[in-house]
Coordinates of C-alpha atoms and ligand atoms in Angstrom, one line a residue:
M825 CA 8.7 -8.6 -27.2
S826 CA 10.9 -7.6 -24.3
S827 CA 9.2 -6.3 -21.0
Q828 CA 10.9 -2.6 -21.9
Q829 CA 9.1 -2.6 -25.2
M830 CA 5.4 -3.2 -23.7
T831 CA 3.1 -0.3 -23.5
V832 CA 2.1 0.5 -19.8
G833 CA -1.3 2.0 -18.4
W834 CA -1.4 2.8 -14.7
I835 CA -4.5 3.1 -12.8
G836 CA -4.9 5.3 -9.5
L837 CA -2.6 8.0 -8.6
G838 CA -2.9 8.1 -5.1
N839 CA 0.0 8.3 -2.3
M840 CA 1.4 5.3 -3.8
G841 CA 0.2 4.9 -7.5
A842 CA 1.7 8.4 -8.5
P843 CA 5.4 7.5 -6.9
L844 CA 5.2 4.1 -8.5
A845 CA 4.0 5.1 -11.9
A846 CA 6.9 7.4 -12.0
R847 CA 9.4 4.9 -11.6
L848 CA 8.2 3.1 -14.7
V849 CA 8.3 6.1 -16.5
K850 CA 11.9 6.9 -15.2
V851 CA 13.1 3.5 -16.3
G852 CA 12.1 4.4 -19.8
Y853 CA 8.6 2.5 -20.3
D854 CA 5.8 4.0 -22.3
V855 CA 3.5 4.9 -19.7
Q856 CA -0.2 6.3 -19.8
V857 CA -2.0 7.2 -16.5
W858 CA -5.5 7.8 -15.4
N859 CA -6.7 8.8 -12.3
R860 CA -10.3 9.5 -10.9
T861 CA -9.3 13.1 -9.7
A862 CA -7.6 14.3 -13.2
A863 CA -5.7 16.9 -11.4
K864 CA -3.5 14.3 -10.1
A865 CA -2.0 13.2 -13.2
Q866 CA -0.2 16.5 -14.1
P867 CA 3.0 15.7 -12.3
L868 CA 3.2 12.5 -14.1
V869 CA 2.3 14.2 -17.4
D870 CA 5.7 16.6 -16.5
E871 CA 7.6 13.3 -16.1
G872 CA 6.9 11.9 -19.6
A873 CA 3.8 10.2 -19.0
S874 CA 0.4 10.8 -21.3
V875 CA -2.9 10.7 -19.7
G876 CA -6.1 8.8 -20.5
E877 CA -9.5 10.3 -20.3
T878 CA -11.5 7.4 -19.3
V879 CA -10.0 4.1 -17.8
R880 CA -10.8 2.3 -21.0
D881 CA -8.7 4.3 -22.7
L882 CA -5.7 2.4 -21.3
A883 CA -7.2 -1.0 -22.6
H884 CA -5.0 -0.6 -25.7
R885 CA -2.0 -0.8 -23.3
E886 CA -0.3 -4.4 -23.0
V887 CA 0.0 -4.2 -19.5
V888 CA -2.2 -2.0 -17.2
F889 CA -1.3 -1.9 -13.5
S890 CA -3.8 -0.6 -10.9
M891 CA -3.4 0.8 -7.3
V892 CA -6.5 2.0 -5.7
S893 CA -8.1 2.1 -2.2
A894 CA -10.3 -0.8 -1.3
S895 CA -11.6 -3.9 -3.2
K896 CA -15.0 -2.2 -4.3
D897 CA -13.0 0.4 -5.7
L898 CA -10.7 -1.9 -7.7
E899 CA -14.4 -3.9 -8.8
Q900 CA -15.5 -0.5 -9.8
V901 CA -12.2 0.4 -12.3
M902 CA -12.0 -3.4 -13.5
L903 CA -15.6 -4.4 -13.9
D904 CA -18.1 -1.6 -14.0
P905 CA -20.2 -2.6 -16.9
E906 CA -20.5 1.3 -18.0
V907 CA -16.6 1.9 -17.5
G908 CA -14.7 -1.0 -16.2
L909 CA -11.3 -1.6 -17.8
L910 CA -12.3 -5.1 -18.4
T911 CA -15.9 -4.7 -19.8
G912 CA -15.2 -2.7 -22.8
E913 CA -14.7 -3.6 -26.4
S914 CA -10.7 -4.0 -26.3
V915 CA -8.7 -5.5 -23.2
P916 CA -5.1 -5.4 -22.0
K917 CA -3.2 -8.8 -22.6
I918 CA -2.3 -8.3 -18.7
V919 CA -3.6 -6.5 -15.8
V920 CA -1.2 -6.3 -12.4
D921 CA -2.9 -5.0 -9.5
C922 CA -0.9 -3.7 -6.5
S923 CA -3.6 -2.7 -4.2
T924 CA -4.3 -4.4 -1.0
V925 CA -7.7 -6.0 -1.4
S926 CA -9.5 -9.3 -0.3
V927 CA -9.1 -12.8 -1.9
E928 CA -12.6 -12.7 -2.8
T929 CA -12.1 -9.7 -5.0
S930 CA -8.8 -10.7 -6.1
K931 CA -10.4 -14.0 -7.4
K932 CA -13.3 -12.5 -8.9
I933 CA -11.5 -9.9 -11.1
R934 CA -8.9 -12.9 -12.3
E935 CA -11.9 -15.0 -13.3
A936 CA -13.4 -12.0 -15.3
A937 CA -10.2 -11.1 -16.7
A938 CA -9.6 -15.0 -17.9
E939 CA -13.1 -15.0 -19.5
R940 CA -12.0 -11.9 -21.7
G941 CA -8.4 -13.4 -22.6
T942 CA -6.2 -11.1 -19.9
R943 CA -3.9 -12.4 -17.5
F944 CA -4.4 -11.0 -14.0
F945 CA -1.4 -10.8 -11.5
A946 CA -1.6 -9.7 -8.1
A947 CA 1.5 -7.6 -6.8
P948 CA 0.7 -5.9 -3.5
V949 CA 3.2 -4.0 -2.0
S950 CA 5.3 -2.8 1.5
G951 CA 6.5 0.5 1.4
N952 CA 5.2 4.2 1.4
G953 CA 5.7 6.9 -1.3
K954 CA 8.8 8.0 0.2
V955 CA 10.0 4.2 0.1
V956 CA 9.3 4.2 -3.2
A957 CA 11.1 7.2 -4.1
A958 CA 14.0 5.9 -2.3
G959 CA 13.7 2.4 -4.5
K960 CA 13.2 0.4 -1.3
L961 CA 9.7 -1.0 -2.2
S962 CA 9.0 -4.7 -1.4
V963 CA 6.3 -6.3 -3.8
V964 CA 5.0 -9.8 -3.1
C965 CA 3.3 -11.2 -5.8
S966 CA 1.4 -14.2 -7.2
G967 CA -0.3 -15.7 -10.4
D968 CA 0.7 -17.8 -13.0
E969 CA 4.4 -18.4 -13.5
E970 CA 4.4 -17.3 -17.3
T971 CA 2.8 -14.1 -16.7
F972 CA 5.5 -13.6 -13.4
Q973 CA 7.9 -13.9 -16.1
L974 CA 6.5 -11.4 -18.5
V975 CA 6.0 -8.8 -15.9
Q976 CA 9.0 -9.5 -13.7
P977 CA 11.3 -6.5 -15.2
M978 CA 8.4 -4.2 -14.6
I979 CA 7.7 -5.0 -11.2
E980 CA 11.3 -5.4 -10.1
S981 CA 11.9 -1.8 -11.2
L982 CA 9.1 -0.9 -8.9
G983 CA 11.5 -1.4 -5.8
R984 CA 14.0 -3.5 -4.2
S985 CA 12.8 -6.8 -3.7
V986 CA 10.0 -8.9 -5.3
T987 CA 8.9 -12.1 -3.7
Y988 CA 6.8 -14.8 -5.9
V989 CA 4.6 -16.8 -3.7
G990 CA 3.2 -19.2 -6.2
D991 CA -0.4 -19.3 -8.1
G992 CA -3.8 -17.7 -7.2
E993 CA -4.3 -15.4 -4.4
A994 CA -1.5 -16.0 -2.2
A995 CA 0.1 -12.7 -2.2
R996 CA -3.2 -11.0 -1.0
L997 CA -2.8 -13.0 1.9
V998 CA 0.7 -12.7 2.7
K999 CA 0.4 -9.0 2.1
I1000 CA -2.6 -8.6 4.8
Y1001 CA -0.5 -10.7 7.1
H1002 CA 2.2 -7.9 7.0
N1003 CA -0.3 -5.2 7.5
L1004 CA -1.6 -6.8 10.7
L1005 CA 2.0 -6.9 12.2
L1006 CA 2.6 -3.3 11.2
G1007 CA -0.7 -2.2 13.1
I1008 CA 0.1 -4.4 16.1
Y1009 CA 3.9 -3.1 16.3
T1010 CA 2.9 0.5 15.5
Q1011 CA 0.7 0.2 18.5
A1012 CA 3.2 -1.5 20.9
L1013 CA 5.7 1.2 20.2
S1014 CA 3.1 3.9 20.9
E1015 CA 2.2 2.1 24.4
I1016 CA 6.0 1.9 25.5
L1017 CA 6.6 5.6 24.5
V1018 CA 3.8 6.8 26.5
L1019 CA 5.1 4.8 29.3
G1020 CA 8.2 6.6 28.8
E1021 CA 6.7 9.8 28.7
K1022 CA 5.2 9.5 31.9
A1023 CA 8.8 8.4 33.6
G1024 CA 10.4 11.4 32.1
V1025 CA 12.1 9.5 29.4
K1026 CA 12.6 11.2 26.1
R1027 CA 11.0 9.4 23.0
E1028 CA 14.1 10.2 21.0
A1029 CA 15.9 8.2 23.7
V1030 CA 13.8 5.3 23.4
M1031 CA 13.7 5.3 19.6
D1032 CA 17.4 5.6 19.3
F1033 CA 18.0 2.6 21.5
I1034 CA 15.1 0.4 20.0
N1035 CA 16.8 1.3 16.4
N1036 CA 19.8 0.2 17.3
S1037 CA 18.9 -2.8 18.8
V1038 CA 17.5 -6.1 17.7
M1039 CA 14.1 -4.8 18.6
G1040 CA 14.7 -2.0 15.9
C1041 CA 13.8 -2.6 12.1
I1042 CA 13.8 -0.8 9.1
F1043 CA 10.3 0.6 9.9
S1044 CA 10.9 1.8 13.4
Q1045 CA 13.6 3.9 11.6
Y1046 CA 10.8 5.2 9.4
K1047 CA 8.6 5.7 12.0
T1048 CA 10.9 7.8 14.1
P1049 CA 10.3 11.1 13.1
A1050 CA 6.4 10.4 13.7
M1051 CA 6.9 9.3 17.1
V1052 CA 9.6 11.8 18.3
N1053 CA 8.8 15.0 16.6
L1054 CA 4.9 14.0 15.8
D1055 CA 5.0 14.4 12.1
F1056 CA 1.8 12.8 11.1
H1057 CA 1.7 13.8 7.3
P1058 CA -0.1 10.9 5.9
T1059 CA 2.0 7.9 4.6
F1060 CA -0.6 5.6 5.1
T1061 CA -4.3 6.5 6.6
P1062 CA -5.7 4.7 9.5
I1063 CA -9.0 3.9 7.1
L1064 CA -6.7 1.8 4.8
L1065 CA -5.1 0.2 7.8
R1066 CA -8.4 -0.7 9.2
K1067 CA -9.5 -1.9 6.0
D1068 CA -6.6 -4.4 6.1
F1069 CA -7.4 -5.2 9.8
D1070 CA -10.9 -6.2 8.6
L1071 CA -9.5 -8.4 6.1
G1072 CA -7.1 -9.9 8.2
L1073 CA -9.8 -10.7 10.7
A1074 CA -12.4 -11.8 8.1
E1075 CA -9.5 -14.4 7.3
A1076 CA -9.1 -15.3 11.0
R1077 CA -12.9 -15.9 11.5
K1078 CA -13.1 -18.1 8.2
H1079 CA -10.4 -20.1 9.7
E1080 CA -11.4 -20.0 13.1
V1081 CA -8.1 -18.7 14.6
P1082 CA -8.3 -16.6 17.7
M1083 CA -6.3 -13.3 17.1
P1084 CA -6.9 -11.2 20.4
I1085 CA -4.2 -8.6 20.1
T1086 CA -5.4 -8.2 16.2
N1087 CA -8.9 -7.5 17.3
M1088 CA -7.7 -5.1 19.9
T1089 CA -5.7 -3.3 17.8
R1090 CA -8.3 -3.2 15.3
D1091 CA -10.5 -1.1 17.6
I1092 CA -7.7 1.3 18.6
V1093 CA -7.3 1.9 14.9
E1094 CA -10.9 2.7 14.5
S1095 CA -10.8 5.1 17.8
S1096 CA -8.0 7.2 15.9
I1097 CA -10.5 7.5 13.0
G1098 CA -13.1 8.6 15.7
H1099 CA -10.7 11.1 17.1
G1100 CA -10.5 12.7 13.6
H1101 CA -7.3 11.5 12.6
E1102 CA -8.5 9.6 9.3
Q1103 CA -6.7 12.1 7.1
D1104 CA -3.4 11.6 9.2
D1105 CA -0.7 9.1 9.4
F1106 CA -1.8 5.9 11.1
A1107 CA 1.2 6.7 13.5
T1108 CA -1.5 8.6 15.4
L1109 CA -2.0 5.8 17.1
L1110 CA 0.5 7.5 19.1
L1111 CA -1.7 10.2 20.4
I1112 CA -4.6 7.8 21.1
A1113 CA -1.9 6.1 23.3
A1114 CA -0.9 9.2 25.1
A1115 CA -4.9 10.2 25.3
N1116 CA -5.6 7.1 27.2
A1117 CA -3.1 7.8 29.6
G1118 CA -4.1 11.3 30.5
V1119 CA -0.6 12.5 28.6
E1120 CA -0.3 15.3 25.9
L1121 CA 2.5 15.0 23.8
H1122 CA 4.5 17.9 22.1
S1123 CA 7.2 17.4 19.4
E1124 CA 10.4 17.1 20.9
N1125 CA 12.1 19.0 17.7
A1126 CA 15.1 16.5 17.6
D1127 CA 17.3 15.8 14.7
V1128 CA 16.1 12.3 13.7
T1129 CA 15.9 10.6 10.5
D1130 CA 13.6 8.0 8.8
G1131 CA 16.5 6.9 7.1
L1132 CA 15.1 7.4 3.7
D1133 CA 16.9 10.6 3.0
P1134 CA 20.0 10.1 0.1
Q1135 CA 23.3 9.6 2.1
Ligands
NAP1287 P1 -4.5 6.8 -1.6 O1 -3.5 8.2 -1.6 O2 -6.1 7.2 -0.8 O3 -5.0 6.7 -3.1 C1 -6.0 6.0 -3.4 C2 -6.1 5.9 -5.1 O4 -7.3 5.2 -5.6 C3 -6.6 7.4 -5.5 O5 -5.8 7.5 -6.8 C4 -7.8 7.3 -5.6 O6 -8.2 8.2 -6.8 C5 -7.9 5.9 -6.3 N1 -9.5 5.5 -6.1 C6 -10.0 5.2 -4.8 N2 -11.5 4.9 -5.1 C7 -11.5 4.9 -6.4 C8 -12.7 4.6 -7.6 N3 -13.9 4.2 -6.6 N4 -12.4 4.5 -8.5 C9 -11.2 5.3 -9.1 N5 -10.2 5.4 -8.4 C10 -10.2 5.2 -7.3 O7 -4.4 5.5 -1.0 P2 -2.8 5.0 -1.4 O8 -1.8 5.3 0.1 O9 -2.0 5.3 -2.4 O10 -3.1 3.2 -1.5 C11 -3.5 2.5 -2.4 C12 -3.6 1.4 -2.1 O11 -2.3 0.7 -1.8 C13 -4.4 0.6 -1.1 O12 -5.3 -0.4 -1.2 C14 -3.4 0.7 0.3 O13 -4.3 -0.1 1.4 C15 -2.3 -0.1 -0.4 N6 -1.0 0.5 0.3 C16 -0.9 1.5 0.8 C17 0.7 2.1 1.3 C18 0.8 3.3 1.9 O14 1.8 3.3 2.7 N7 0.3 4.5 1.6 C19 1.5 0.9 1.4 C20 1.3 -0.5 0.8 C21 -0.1 -0.5 0.3 P3 -8.7 9.9 -6.3 O15 -7.2 10.5 -6.6 O16 -9.5 10.3 -7.4 O17 -9.3 9.9 -5.0

């Protein structure tokens, strides 16, 4: 059976899950979705997906993707004895999980899935909802190679790049490393922008130079409207970033690797939550850096782009 003919289930329609599931619908897969807050499924239905009333309604799908918040949430949707996908009468052939979760949780679910004859594949991602919509998502994945070959076309249709890093939980680690860099980079950017602010240099000018230099990157361009115009509409929340720092620092302790900058950044992310930004974008790290310097920032109302709008 070709990948395109396989039936698909999708669990979790948050900032990431909804646009990712929509991509599979758009390229022609038969997709059935489920979300804890049922109302979030309506836009997917409008695009052609069907809806399951329970997680287990998706058990008859050949491949089920999941995209939920944290390790405990993934364990709940997969392994809960009453409602879990992998604990009912029927189970899907393959589960592909895109959430950012711990190695331990991933391994536990892989083992439970194997006992039921389900192949479990890890495919965490880099990008935000708008990145997904623009077709620029990157996926890092791990699991057995045969399963990779079966799901590769589906995963490729989620974005622009797929990096297969081997068997087991390797992709979980690579994704966690990625998010440590994400937080540290954003914190460093925040600090220099506040330094410039105090010296009277516009954030737009600093970002423009960085974006056009070797220090700039696709990500600095993404975050330019946030940094310049204080657009903190959430793409990724500090709560989720703190979770990833905690996963990374647990790895650091396990391997006895000192990570002083990572530790410090984790606490700054925590202080952004303490300052009430838990529902905002994690780029509110800029506001914490400003507050620490006694500076009040205002939008520069500049004509800047995140680089994601269609040309
Ligand atoms: P989000 O917008 O907060 O959505 C979370 C999703 O998980 C929602 O569908 C939520 O259902 C569901 N969920 C949470 N706990 C659940 C539970 N116990 N049982 C069932 N469903 C549950 O988060 P997101 O930004 O989409 O992130 C999802 C995952 O992707 C996280 O692991 C995150 O770290 C990772 N990630 C995010 C980004 C990003 O830029 N946002 C990028 C890469 C990876 P409800 O709608 O009912 O709350």
